[in-house]
Coordinates of C-alpha atoms and ligand atoms in Angstrom, one line a residue:
X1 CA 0.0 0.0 0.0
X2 CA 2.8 2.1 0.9
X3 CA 4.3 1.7 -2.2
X4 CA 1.1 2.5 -4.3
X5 CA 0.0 5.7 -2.8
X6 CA 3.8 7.0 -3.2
X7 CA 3.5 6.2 -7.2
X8 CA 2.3 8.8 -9.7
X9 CA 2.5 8.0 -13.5
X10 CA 2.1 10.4 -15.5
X11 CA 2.6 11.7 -19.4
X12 CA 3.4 15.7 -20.7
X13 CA 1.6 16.8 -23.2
X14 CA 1.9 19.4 -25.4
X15 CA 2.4 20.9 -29.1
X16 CA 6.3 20.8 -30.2
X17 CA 8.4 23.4 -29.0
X18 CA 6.5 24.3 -26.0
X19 CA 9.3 22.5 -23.8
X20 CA 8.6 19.5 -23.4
X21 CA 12.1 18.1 -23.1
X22 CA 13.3 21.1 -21.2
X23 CA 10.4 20.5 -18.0
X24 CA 11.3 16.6 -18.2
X25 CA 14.8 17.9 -18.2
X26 CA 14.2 20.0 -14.8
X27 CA 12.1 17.6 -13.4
X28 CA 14.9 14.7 -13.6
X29 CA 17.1 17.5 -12.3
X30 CA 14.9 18.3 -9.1
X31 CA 14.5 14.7 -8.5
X32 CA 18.2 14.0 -8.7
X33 CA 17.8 11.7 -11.4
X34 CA 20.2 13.9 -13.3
X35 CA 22.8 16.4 -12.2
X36 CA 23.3 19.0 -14.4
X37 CA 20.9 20.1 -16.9
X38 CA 21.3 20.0 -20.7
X39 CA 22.6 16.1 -20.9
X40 CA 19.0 14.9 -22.2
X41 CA 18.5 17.7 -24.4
X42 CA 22.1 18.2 -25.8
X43 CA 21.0 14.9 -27.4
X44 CA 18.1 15.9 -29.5
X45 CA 18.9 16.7 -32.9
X46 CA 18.1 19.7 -35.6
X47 CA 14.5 20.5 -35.3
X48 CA 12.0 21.0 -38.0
X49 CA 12.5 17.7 -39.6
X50 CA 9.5 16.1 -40.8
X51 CA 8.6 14.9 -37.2
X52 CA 9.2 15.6 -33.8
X53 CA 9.2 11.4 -33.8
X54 CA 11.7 10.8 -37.3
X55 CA 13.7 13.9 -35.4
X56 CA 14.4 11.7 -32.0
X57 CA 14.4 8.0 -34.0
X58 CA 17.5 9.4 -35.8
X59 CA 19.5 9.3 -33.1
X60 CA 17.6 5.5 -31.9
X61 CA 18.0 5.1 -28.6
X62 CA 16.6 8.1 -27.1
X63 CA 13.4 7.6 -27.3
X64 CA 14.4 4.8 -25.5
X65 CA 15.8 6.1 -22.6
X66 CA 13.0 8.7 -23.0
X67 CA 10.3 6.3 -23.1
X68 CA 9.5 5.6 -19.4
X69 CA 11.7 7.8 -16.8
X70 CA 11.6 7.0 -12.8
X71 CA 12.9 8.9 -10.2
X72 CA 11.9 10.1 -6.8
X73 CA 11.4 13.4 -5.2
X74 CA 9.9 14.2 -1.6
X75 CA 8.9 10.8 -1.0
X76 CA 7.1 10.1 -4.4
X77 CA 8.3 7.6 -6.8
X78 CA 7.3 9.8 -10.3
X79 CA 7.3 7.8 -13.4
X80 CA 7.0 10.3 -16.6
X81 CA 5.3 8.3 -19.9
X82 CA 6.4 9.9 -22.6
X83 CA 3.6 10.8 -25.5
X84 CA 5.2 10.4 -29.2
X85 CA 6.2 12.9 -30.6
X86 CA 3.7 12.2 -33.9
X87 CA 1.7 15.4 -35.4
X88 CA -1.1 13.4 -36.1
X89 CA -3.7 11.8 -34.0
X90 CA -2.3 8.4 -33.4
X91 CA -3.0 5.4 -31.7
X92 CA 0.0 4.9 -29.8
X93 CA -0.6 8.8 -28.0
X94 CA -3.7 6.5 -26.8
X95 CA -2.3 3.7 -25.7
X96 CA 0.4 5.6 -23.9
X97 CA -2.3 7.5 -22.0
X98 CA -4.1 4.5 -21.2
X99 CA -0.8 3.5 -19.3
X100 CA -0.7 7.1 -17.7
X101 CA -3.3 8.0 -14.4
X102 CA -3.0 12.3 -15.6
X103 CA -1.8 14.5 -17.7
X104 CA 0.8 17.2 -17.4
X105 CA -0.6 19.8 -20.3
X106 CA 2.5 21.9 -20.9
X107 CA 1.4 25.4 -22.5
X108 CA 4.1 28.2 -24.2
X109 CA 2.2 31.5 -22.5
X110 CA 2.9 32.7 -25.3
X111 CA 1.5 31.0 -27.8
X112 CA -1.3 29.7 -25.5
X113 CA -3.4 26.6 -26.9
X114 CA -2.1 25.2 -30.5
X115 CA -3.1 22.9 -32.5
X116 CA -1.2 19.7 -30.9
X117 CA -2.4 20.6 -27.8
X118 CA -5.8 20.7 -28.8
X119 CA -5.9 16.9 -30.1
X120 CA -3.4 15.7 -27.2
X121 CA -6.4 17.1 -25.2
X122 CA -9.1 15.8 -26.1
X123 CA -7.4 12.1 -26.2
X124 CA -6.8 12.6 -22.2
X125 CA -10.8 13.5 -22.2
X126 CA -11.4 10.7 -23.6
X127 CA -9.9 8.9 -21.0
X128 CA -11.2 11.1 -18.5
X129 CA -8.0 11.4 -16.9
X130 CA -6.9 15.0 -14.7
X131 CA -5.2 17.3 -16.6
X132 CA -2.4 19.5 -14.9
X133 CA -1.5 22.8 -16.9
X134 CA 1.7 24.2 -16.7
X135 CA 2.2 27.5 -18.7
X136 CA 5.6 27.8 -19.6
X137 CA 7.9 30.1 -20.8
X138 CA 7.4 32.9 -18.0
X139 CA 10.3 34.3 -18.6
X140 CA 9.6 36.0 -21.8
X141 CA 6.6 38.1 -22.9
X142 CA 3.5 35.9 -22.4
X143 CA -0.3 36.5 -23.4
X144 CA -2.1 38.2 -20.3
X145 CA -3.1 35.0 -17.5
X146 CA -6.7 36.1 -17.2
X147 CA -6.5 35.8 -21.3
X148 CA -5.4 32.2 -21.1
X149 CA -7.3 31.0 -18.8
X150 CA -10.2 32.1 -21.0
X151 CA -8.1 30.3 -24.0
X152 CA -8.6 27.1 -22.3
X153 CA -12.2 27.6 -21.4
X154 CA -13.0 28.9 -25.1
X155 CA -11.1 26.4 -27.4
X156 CA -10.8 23.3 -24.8
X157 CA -13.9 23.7 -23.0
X158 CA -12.3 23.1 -19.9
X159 CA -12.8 25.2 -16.7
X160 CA -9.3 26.4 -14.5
X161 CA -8.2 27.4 -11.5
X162 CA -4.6 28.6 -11.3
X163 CA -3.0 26.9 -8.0
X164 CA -0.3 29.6 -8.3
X165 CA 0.2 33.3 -10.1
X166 CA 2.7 35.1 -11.4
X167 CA 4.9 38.1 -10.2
X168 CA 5.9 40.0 -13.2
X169 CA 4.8 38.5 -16.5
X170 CA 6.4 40.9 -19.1
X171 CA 9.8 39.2 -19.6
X172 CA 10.8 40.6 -15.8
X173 CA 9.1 37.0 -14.1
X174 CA 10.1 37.4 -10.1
X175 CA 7.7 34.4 -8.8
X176 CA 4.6 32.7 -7.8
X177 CA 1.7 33.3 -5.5
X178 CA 0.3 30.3 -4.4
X179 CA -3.2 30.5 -3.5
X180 CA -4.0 27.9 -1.1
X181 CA -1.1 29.0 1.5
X182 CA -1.0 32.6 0.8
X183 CA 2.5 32.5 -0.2
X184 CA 4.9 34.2 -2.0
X185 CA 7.9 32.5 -3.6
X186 CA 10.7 34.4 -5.4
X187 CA 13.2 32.6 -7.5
X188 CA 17.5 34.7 -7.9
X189 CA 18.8 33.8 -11.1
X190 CA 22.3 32.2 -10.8
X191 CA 25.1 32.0 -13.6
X192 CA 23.9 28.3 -14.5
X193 CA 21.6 29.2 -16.8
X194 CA 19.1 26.9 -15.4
X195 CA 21.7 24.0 -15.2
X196 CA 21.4 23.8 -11.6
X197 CA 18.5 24.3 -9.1
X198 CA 17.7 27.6 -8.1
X199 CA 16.9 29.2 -5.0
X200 CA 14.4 31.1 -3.7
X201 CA 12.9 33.3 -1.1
X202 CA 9.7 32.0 0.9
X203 CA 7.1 33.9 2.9
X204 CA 3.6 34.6 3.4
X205 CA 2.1 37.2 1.5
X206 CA 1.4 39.5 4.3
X207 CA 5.2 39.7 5.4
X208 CA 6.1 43.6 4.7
X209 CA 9.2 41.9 3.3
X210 CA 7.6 41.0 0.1
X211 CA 6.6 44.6 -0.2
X212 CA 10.0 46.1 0.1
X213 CA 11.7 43.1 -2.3
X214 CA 8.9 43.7 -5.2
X215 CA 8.6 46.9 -5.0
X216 CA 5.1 49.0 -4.8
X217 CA 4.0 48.4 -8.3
X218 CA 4.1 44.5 -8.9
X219 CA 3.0 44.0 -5.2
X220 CA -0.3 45.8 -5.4
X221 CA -0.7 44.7 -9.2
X222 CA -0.6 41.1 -7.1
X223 CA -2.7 42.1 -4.7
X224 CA -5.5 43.6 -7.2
X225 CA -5.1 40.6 -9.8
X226 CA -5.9 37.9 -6.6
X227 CA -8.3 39.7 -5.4
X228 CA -10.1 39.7 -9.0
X229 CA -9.2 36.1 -9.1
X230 CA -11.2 35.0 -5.8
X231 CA -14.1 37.1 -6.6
X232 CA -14.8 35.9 -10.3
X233 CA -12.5 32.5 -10.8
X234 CA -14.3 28.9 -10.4
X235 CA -13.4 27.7 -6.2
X236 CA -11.0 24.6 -5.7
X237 CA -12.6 21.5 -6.3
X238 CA -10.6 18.4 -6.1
X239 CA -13.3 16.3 -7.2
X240 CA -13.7 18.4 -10.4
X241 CA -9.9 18.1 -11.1
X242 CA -9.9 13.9 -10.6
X243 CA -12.9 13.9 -12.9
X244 CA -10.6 16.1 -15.5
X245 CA -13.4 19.1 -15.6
X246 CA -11.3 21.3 -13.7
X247 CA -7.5 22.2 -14.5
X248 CA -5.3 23.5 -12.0
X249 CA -2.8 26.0 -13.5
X250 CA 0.7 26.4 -12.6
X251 CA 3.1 29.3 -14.1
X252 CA 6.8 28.8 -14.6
X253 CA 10.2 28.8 -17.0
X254 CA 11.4 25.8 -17.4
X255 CA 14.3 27.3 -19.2
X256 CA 15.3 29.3 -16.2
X257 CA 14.0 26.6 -13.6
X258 CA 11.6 29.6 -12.1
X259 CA 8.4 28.1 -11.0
X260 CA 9.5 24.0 -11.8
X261 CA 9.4 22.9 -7.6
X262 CA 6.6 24.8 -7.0
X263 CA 5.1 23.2 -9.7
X264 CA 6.1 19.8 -8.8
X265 CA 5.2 19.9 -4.9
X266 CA 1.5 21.0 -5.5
X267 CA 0.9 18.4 -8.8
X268 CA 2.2 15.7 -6.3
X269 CA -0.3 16.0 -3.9
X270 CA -3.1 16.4 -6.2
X271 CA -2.2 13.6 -8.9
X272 CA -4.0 10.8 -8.2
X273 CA -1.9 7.4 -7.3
X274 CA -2.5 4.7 -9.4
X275 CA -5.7 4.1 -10.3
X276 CA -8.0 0.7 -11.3
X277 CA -8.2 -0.7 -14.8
X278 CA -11.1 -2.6 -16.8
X279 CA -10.2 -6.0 -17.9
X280 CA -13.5 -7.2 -19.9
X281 CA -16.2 -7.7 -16.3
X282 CA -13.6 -7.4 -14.2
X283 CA -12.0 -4.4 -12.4
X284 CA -8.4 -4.9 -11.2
X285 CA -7.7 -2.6 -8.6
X286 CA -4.2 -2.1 -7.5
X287 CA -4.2 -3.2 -4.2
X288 CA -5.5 -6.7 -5.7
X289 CA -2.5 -9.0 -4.3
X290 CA -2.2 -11.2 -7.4
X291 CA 0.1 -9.5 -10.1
X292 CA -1.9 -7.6 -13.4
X293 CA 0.0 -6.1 -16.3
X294 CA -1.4 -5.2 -19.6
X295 CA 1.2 -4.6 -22.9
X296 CA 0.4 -0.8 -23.7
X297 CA 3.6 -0.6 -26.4
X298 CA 5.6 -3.0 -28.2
X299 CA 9.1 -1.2 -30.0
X300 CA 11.7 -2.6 -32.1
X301 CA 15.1 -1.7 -32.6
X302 CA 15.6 0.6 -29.8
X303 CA 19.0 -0.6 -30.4
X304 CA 20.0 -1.1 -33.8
X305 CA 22.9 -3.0 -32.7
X306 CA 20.9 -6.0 -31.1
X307 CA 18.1 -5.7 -32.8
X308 CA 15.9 -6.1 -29.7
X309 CA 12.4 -5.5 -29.4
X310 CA 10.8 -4.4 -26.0
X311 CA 7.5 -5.0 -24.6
X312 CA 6.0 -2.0 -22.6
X313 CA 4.0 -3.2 -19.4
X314 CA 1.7 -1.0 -17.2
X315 CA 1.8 -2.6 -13.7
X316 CA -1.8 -3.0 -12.4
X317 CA -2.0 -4.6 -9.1
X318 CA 0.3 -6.8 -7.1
X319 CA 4.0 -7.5 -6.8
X320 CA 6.3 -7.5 -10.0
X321 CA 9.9 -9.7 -9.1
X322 CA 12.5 -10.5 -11.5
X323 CA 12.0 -13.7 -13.4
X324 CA 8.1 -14.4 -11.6
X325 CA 6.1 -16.8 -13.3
X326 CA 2.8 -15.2 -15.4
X327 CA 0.6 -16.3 -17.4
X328 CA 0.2 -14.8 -20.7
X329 CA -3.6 -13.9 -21.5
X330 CA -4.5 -15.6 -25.6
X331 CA -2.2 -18.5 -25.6
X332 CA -3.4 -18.5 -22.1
X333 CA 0.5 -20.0 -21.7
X334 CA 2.9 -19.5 -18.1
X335 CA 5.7 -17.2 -19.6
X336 CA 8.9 -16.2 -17.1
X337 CA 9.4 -12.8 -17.2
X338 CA 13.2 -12.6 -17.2
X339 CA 15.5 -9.0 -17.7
X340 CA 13.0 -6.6 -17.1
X341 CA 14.2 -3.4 -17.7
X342 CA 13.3 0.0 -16.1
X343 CA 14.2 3.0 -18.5
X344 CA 15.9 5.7 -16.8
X345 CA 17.3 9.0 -17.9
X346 CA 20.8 7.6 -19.0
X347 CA 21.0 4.0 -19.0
X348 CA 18.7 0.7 -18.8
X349 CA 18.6 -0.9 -16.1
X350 CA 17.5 -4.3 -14.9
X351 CA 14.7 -4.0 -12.1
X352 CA 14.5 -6.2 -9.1
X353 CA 11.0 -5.5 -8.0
X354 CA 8.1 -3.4 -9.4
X355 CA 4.8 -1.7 -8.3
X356 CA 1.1 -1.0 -9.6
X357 CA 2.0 2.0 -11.3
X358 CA 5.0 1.8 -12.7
X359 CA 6.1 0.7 -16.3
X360 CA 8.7 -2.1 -16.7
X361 CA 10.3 -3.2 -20.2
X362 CA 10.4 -6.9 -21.1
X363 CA 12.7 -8.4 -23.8
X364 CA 10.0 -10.0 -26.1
X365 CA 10.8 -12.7 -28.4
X366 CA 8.0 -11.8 -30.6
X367 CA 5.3 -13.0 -28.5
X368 CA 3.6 -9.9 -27.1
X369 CA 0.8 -7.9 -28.8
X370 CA -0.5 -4.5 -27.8
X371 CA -3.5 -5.4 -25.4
X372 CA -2.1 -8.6 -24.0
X373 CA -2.5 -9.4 -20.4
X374 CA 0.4 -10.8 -17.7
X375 CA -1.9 -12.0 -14.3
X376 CA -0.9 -14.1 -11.9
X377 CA -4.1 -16.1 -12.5
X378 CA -4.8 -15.6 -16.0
X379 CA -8.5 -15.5 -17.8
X380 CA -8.5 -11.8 -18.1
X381 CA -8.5 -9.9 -21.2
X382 CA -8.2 -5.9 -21.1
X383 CA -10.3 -4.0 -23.0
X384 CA -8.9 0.0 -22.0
X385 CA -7.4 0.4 -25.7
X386 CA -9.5 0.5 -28.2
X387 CA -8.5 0.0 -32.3
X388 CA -9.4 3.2 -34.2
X389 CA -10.4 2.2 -37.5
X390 CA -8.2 2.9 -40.6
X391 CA -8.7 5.6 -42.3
X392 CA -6.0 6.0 -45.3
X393 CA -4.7 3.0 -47.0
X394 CA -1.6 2.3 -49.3
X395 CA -0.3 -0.7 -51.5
X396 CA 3.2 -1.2 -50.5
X397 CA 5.9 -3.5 -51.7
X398 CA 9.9 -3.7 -51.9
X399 CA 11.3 -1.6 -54.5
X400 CA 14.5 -3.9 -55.1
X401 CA 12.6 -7.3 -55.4
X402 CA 15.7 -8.7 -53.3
X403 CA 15.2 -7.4 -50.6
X404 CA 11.7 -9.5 -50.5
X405 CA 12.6 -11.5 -47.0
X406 CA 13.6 -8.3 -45.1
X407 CA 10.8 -6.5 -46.4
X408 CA 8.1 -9.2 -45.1
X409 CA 10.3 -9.4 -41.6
X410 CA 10.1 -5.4 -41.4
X411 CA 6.6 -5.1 -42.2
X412 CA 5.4 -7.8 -40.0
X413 CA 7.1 -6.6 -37.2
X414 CA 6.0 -3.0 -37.6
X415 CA 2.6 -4.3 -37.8
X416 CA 3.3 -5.8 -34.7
X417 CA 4.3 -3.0 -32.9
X418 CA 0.6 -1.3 -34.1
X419 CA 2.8 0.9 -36.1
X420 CA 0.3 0.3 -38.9
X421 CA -2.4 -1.9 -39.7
X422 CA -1.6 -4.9 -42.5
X423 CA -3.8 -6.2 -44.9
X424 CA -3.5 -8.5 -47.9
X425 CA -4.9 -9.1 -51.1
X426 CA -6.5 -12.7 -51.7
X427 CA -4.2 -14.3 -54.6
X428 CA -1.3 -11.9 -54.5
X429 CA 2.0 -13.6 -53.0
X430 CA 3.4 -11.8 -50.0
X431 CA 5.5 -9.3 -52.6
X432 CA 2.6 -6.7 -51.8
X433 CA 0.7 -5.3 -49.2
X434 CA -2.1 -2.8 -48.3
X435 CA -1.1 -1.3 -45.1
X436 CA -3.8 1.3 -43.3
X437 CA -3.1 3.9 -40.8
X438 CA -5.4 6.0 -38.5
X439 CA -3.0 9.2 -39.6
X440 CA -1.2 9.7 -42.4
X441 CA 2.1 10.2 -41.1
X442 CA 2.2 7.0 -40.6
X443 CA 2.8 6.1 -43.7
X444 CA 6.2 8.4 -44.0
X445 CA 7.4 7.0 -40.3
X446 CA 7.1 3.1 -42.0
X447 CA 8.9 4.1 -45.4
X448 CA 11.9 6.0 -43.2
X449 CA 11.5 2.8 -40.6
X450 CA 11.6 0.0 -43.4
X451 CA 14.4 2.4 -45.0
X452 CA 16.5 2.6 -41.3
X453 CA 16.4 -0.2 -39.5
X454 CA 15.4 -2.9 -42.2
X455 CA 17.4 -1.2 -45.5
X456 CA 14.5 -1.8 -47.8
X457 CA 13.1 1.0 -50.2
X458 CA 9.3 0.9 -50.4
X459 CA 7.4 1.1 -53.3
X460 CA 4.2 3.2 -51.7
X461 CA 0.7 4.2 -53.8
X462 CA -2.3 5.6 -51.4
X463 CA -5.3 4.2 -52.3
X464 CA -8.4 6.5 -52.2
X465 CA -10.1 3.9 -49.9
X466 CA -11.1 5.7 -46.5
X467 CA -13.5 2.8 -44.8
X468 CA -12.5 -0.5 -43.6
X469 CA -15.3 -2.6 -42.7
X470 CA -15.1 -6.5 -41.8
X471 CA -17.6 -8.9 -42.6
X472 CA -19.8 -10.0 -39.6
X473 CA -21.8 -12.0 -41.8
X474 CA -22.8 -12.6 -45.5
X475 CA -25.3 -14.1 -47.7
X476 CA -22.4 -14.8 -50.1
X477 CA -18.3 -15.7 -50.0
X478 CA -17.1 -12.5 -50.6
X479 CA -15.9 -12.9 -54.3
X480 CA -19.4 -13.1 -55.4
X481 CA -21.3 -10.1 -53.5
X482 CA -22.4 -7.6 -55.5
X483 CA -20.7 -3.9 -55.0
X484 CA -19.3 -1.3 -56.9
X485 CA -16.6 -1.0 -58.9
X486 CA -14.4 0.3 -56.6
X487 CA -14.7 -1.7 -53.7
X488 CA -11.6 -4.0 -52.5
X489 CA -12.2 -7.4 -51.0
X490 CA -9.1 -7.6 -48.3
X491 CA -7.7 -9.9 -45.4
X492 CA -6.8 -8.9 -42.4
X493 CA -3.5 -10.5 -40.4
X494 CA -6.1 -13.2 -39.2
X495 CA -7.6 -13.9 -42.4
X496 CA -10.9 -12.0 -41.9
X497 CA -12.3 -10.8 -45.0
X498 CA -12.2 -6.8 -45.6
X499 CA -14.1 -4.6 -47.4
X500 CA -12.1 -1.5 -47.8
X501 CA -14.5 1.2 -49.6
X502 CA -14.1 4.8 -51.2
X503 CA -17.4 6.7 -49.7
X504 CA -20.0 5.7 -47.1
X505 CA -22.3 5.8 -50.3
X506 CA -20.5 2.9 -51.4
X507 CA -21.2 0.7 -47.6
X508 CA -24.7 1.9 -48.4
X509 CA -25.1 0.6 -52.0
X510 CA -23.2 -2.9 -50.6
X511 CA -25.8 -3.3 -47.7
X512 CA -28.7 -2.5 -50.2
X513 CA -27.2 -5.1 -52.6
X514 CA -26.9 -7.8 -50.4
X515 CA -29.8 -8.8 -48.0
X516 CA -28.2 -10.3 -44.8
X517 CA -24.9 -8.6 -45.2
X518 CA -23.4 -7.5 -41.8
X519 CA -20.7 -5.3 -41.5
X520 CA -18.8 -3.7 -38.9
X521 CA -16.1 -1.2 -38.6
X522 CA -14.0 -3.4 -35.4
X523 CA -12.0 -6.1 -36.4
X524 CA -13.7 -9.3 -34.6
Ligands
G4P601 P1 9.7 20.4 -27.1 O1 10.4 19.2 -26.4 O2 8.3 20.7 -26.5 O3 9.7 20.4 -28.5 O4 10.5 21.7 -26.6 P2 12.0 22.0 -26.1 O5 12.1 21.6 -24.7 O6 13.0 21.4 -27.1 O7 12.0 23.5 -26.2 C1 11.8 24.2 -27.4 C2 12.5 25.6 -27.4 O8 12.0 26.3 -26.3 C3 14.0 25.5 -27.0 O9 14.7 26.6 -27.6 C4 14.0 25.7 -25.6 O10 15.3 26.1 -25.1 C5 13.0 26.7 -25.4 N1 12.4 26.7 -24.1 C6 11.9 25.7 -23.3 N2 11.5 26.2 -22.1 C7 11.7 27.5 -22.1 C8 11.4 28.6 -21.2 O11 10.9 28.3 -20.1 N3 11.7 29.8 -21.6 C9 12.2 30.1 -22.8 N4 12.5 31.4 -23.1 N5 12.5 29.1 -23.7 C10 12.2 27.9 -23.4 P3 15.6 26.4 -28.9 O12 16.2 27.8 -29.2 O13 14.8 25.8 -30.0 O14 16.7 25.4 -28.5 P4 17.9 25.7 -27.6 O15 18.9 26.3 -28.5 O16 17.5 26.6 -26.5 O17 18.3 24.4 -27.1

């Protein structure tokens, strides 16, 4: 129990360039994971390449340091998921978010809500998960407080209530206010350049202190701005906040480390530990003794050196122990789980012992799928991450008709990973596939994977499908329904028929055509 209620698990979200690595960055470096700032970031490469994703896979091996990151601070054991980096909606941002219990939305006050953010958001509501705001970049010009607060109301829909203020917004950012203690906290600048920790001054509001080191104008612009707060902003509600309808606020620089403890303490407390999951009927709490763990990400070639492919597993409830005994949920089979890994900052390392909560990488053989279930007693299936359908589509095959075996291995695995969803068509050899994706950029992350990591040039033409639907049931075998022209008759990996179609006109016409056709848009 002790060891639960000190977990918190969380993922930053946020549109690219808003800081994202430089808060982890300060984060690690308040937790002592890290010592001196600028070793995590130093590594990330030349920006505005096609992705924020293609940008960190270049240099492979960051993102898998930077997929799960552990460390402590104050007590709390902090594991920070982090979201891909991919432009589009995509199912992995799910899936990681699935594995998360809240959200850390990361906000450049000057820019305020983008477009990232916007999606990033509504995947967390989705999940119904609390939603943390930190408004960054403090120590530049920022839009007016009051005006993003109403940002996040207006284009998010979500109500706020900022935990802390600021002290001196235009570029000249002194410190917070917090609100619940009635406190004032002002950061001093060192010669660091936010490398190290910096320190502060502490006090309560009322202290004459305060007056004298802000100076008449930014104290009574303070005093004014909180007042206006507590008479028209939404009260403190942390029921609203665990239900994600209410967003605390927080205001800082992660650049200059102004704001980041502050930050960190309050989040603490309010972040909820780790939470239940759904498997199917059952709900697996994490106090439940026997041991739950669901697969939330499968990645290959973290390390192009030993080819390795790691399974991603979201503790649920009981004890994880080096080399335990589980059994594997579909082959329903007793699997050892041997050299797991915990991902920290710098290095892997192999784990001992694991909580509900935290993440844990397992070497997988090529056994895992996204979705699978480790449990002590087996029978459970978990049903927390859904399959978006397809909605662009592509016939792929190997440009250098050579390179045929590596091609098959590469698109199989990526397949397996959820990378992309794989289809076939009946009578054509395994020289050609259609492959479908939720986003489209997608497609461009499997051409520059199969390029990298597998050395095979892809022959790529979208198709001007949009709808996949599988057949539930049919009057006819496929081949001899009756639809239009442009309709594709497809397999799945598991050999369930496909129809992919152009235009919902088209599902229509096929229904109409064929009493007792049933069709559905999840794959059985
Ligand atoms: P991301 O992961 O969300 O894409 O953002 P990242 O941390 O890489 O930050 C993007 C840019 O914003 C970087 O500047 C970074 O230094 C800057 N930044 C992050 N936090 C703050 C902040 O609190 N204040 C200010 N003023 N800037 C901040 P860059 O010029 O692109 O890179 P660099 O040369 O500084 O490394």
């Amino acid at each position: 129990m002790k060891e639960i209620e000190r977990r918190r698990t969380f993922a930053i979200i946020s549109h690219p360039d808003a800081g994202k690595t430089t808060l982890t960055e300060k984060l690690l470096l308040y937790g002592g994971a890290i010592h001196m700032a600028g070793s995590v970031k130093a590594r990330k490469v030349s920006r505005y390449a096609v992705s924020d994703w293609m940008e960190i896979e270049k240099q492979r091996g960051i993102s898998v340091t930077s997929s799960v990151m552990q460390f402590q601070y104050q007590g709390f054991c902090i594991n920070i998921l982090d979201t891909p980096g991919h432009q589009d909606f995509s199912e992995d941002t799910y899936r990681t978010l699935v594995a998360a219990d809240s959200a850390v939305m990361l906000l450049d006050g000057a820019k305020g809500v983008e477009a990232q953010t916007i999606k990033l958001f509504h995947v967390c509501r989705m999940r119904q998960i609390p939603i943390f705001t930190f408004i960054n970049k403090l120590d530049r010009a920022i839009k007016d407080p009051f005006t993003l607060m109403q940002d996040l109301e207006d284009v998010l829909g979500i109500r706020s209530y900022p935990i802390n203020w600021p002290i001196g917004t235009d570029g000249d950012f002194k410190g917070v206010y917090n609100r619940q203690l009635r406190q004032i906290e002002l950061f001093t600048g060192d010669r660091s350049h936010g490398q190290a920790i910096v320190a502060s001054t502490k006090g309560s509001v009322d202290d004459p202190v305060f007056k004298d080191l802000l100076g008449e104008p930014y104290y009574s612009r303070l005093v004014e701005e909180i007042e206006l707060l507590d008479m028209a902003g939404d009260e403190f509600d942390l029921g609203r906040v665990l239900k994600g309808e209410l967003t605390p606020i927080f205001f800082g620089s992660a650049m200059t480390n102004f704001g980041v403890s502050p930050f960190l303490e309050e989040f603490l407390k309010m972040a909820p530990p780790p939470g239940s999951r759904v498997f199917g009927d059952k709900v697996i709490s994490p106090e439940d003794q026997d041991f739950t763990g669901f697969v939330f990400k499968i990645q290959a070639n973290m390390n192009p050196k030993h080819r390795d492919r790691i399974a991603f597993i979201r503790i649920c409830s009981g004890v994880f122990q080096r080399g335990m005994e589980a059994i594997h949920s579909g082959p329903e089979k007793i699997v050892r789980l041997a050299q797991p890994q915990q991902l920290m900052a710098q290095e892997r390392e192999v784990i001992e012992k694991a909580y509900p909560g935290d993440i844990v990488g397992l070497f997988d053989p090529g056994i895992f799928r996204i979705s699978d279930v480790l449990s002590a007693r087996g029978g459970l299936v978990f049903t927390g991450i859904p399959s978006f359908p397809a909605e662009h589509f592509a016939r792929v095959s190997a440009k250098d008709t050579m390179k045929r075996k590596q091609f098959l291995k590469g698109i199989i695995q990526l397949a397996q990973e959820g990378a992309i969803q794989l289809y076939k068509e009946p009578d054509i050899g395994i020289e050609e596939f259609i492959v479908g994706a939720v986003g489209v950029l997608q497609f461009e992350v499997l051409e520059y994977r199969l390029k990298n990591e597998y050395s095979v040039d892809l022959n790529m033409q979208m198709l001007p499908h949009h709808y996949a639907r599988w057949i539930v049931s049919s009057p006819d075998e496929p081949a001899k329904l009756n639809l239009t022209s442009s309709t594709r008759i497809i397999r799945d990996s598991r050999e369930n028929y496909v129809l992919l179609f152009e235009n919902e006109w088209s599902i229509q016409w096929a229904k109409d055509k064929n009493k007792g056709l049933e069709l559905s848009d999840i794959s059985p």
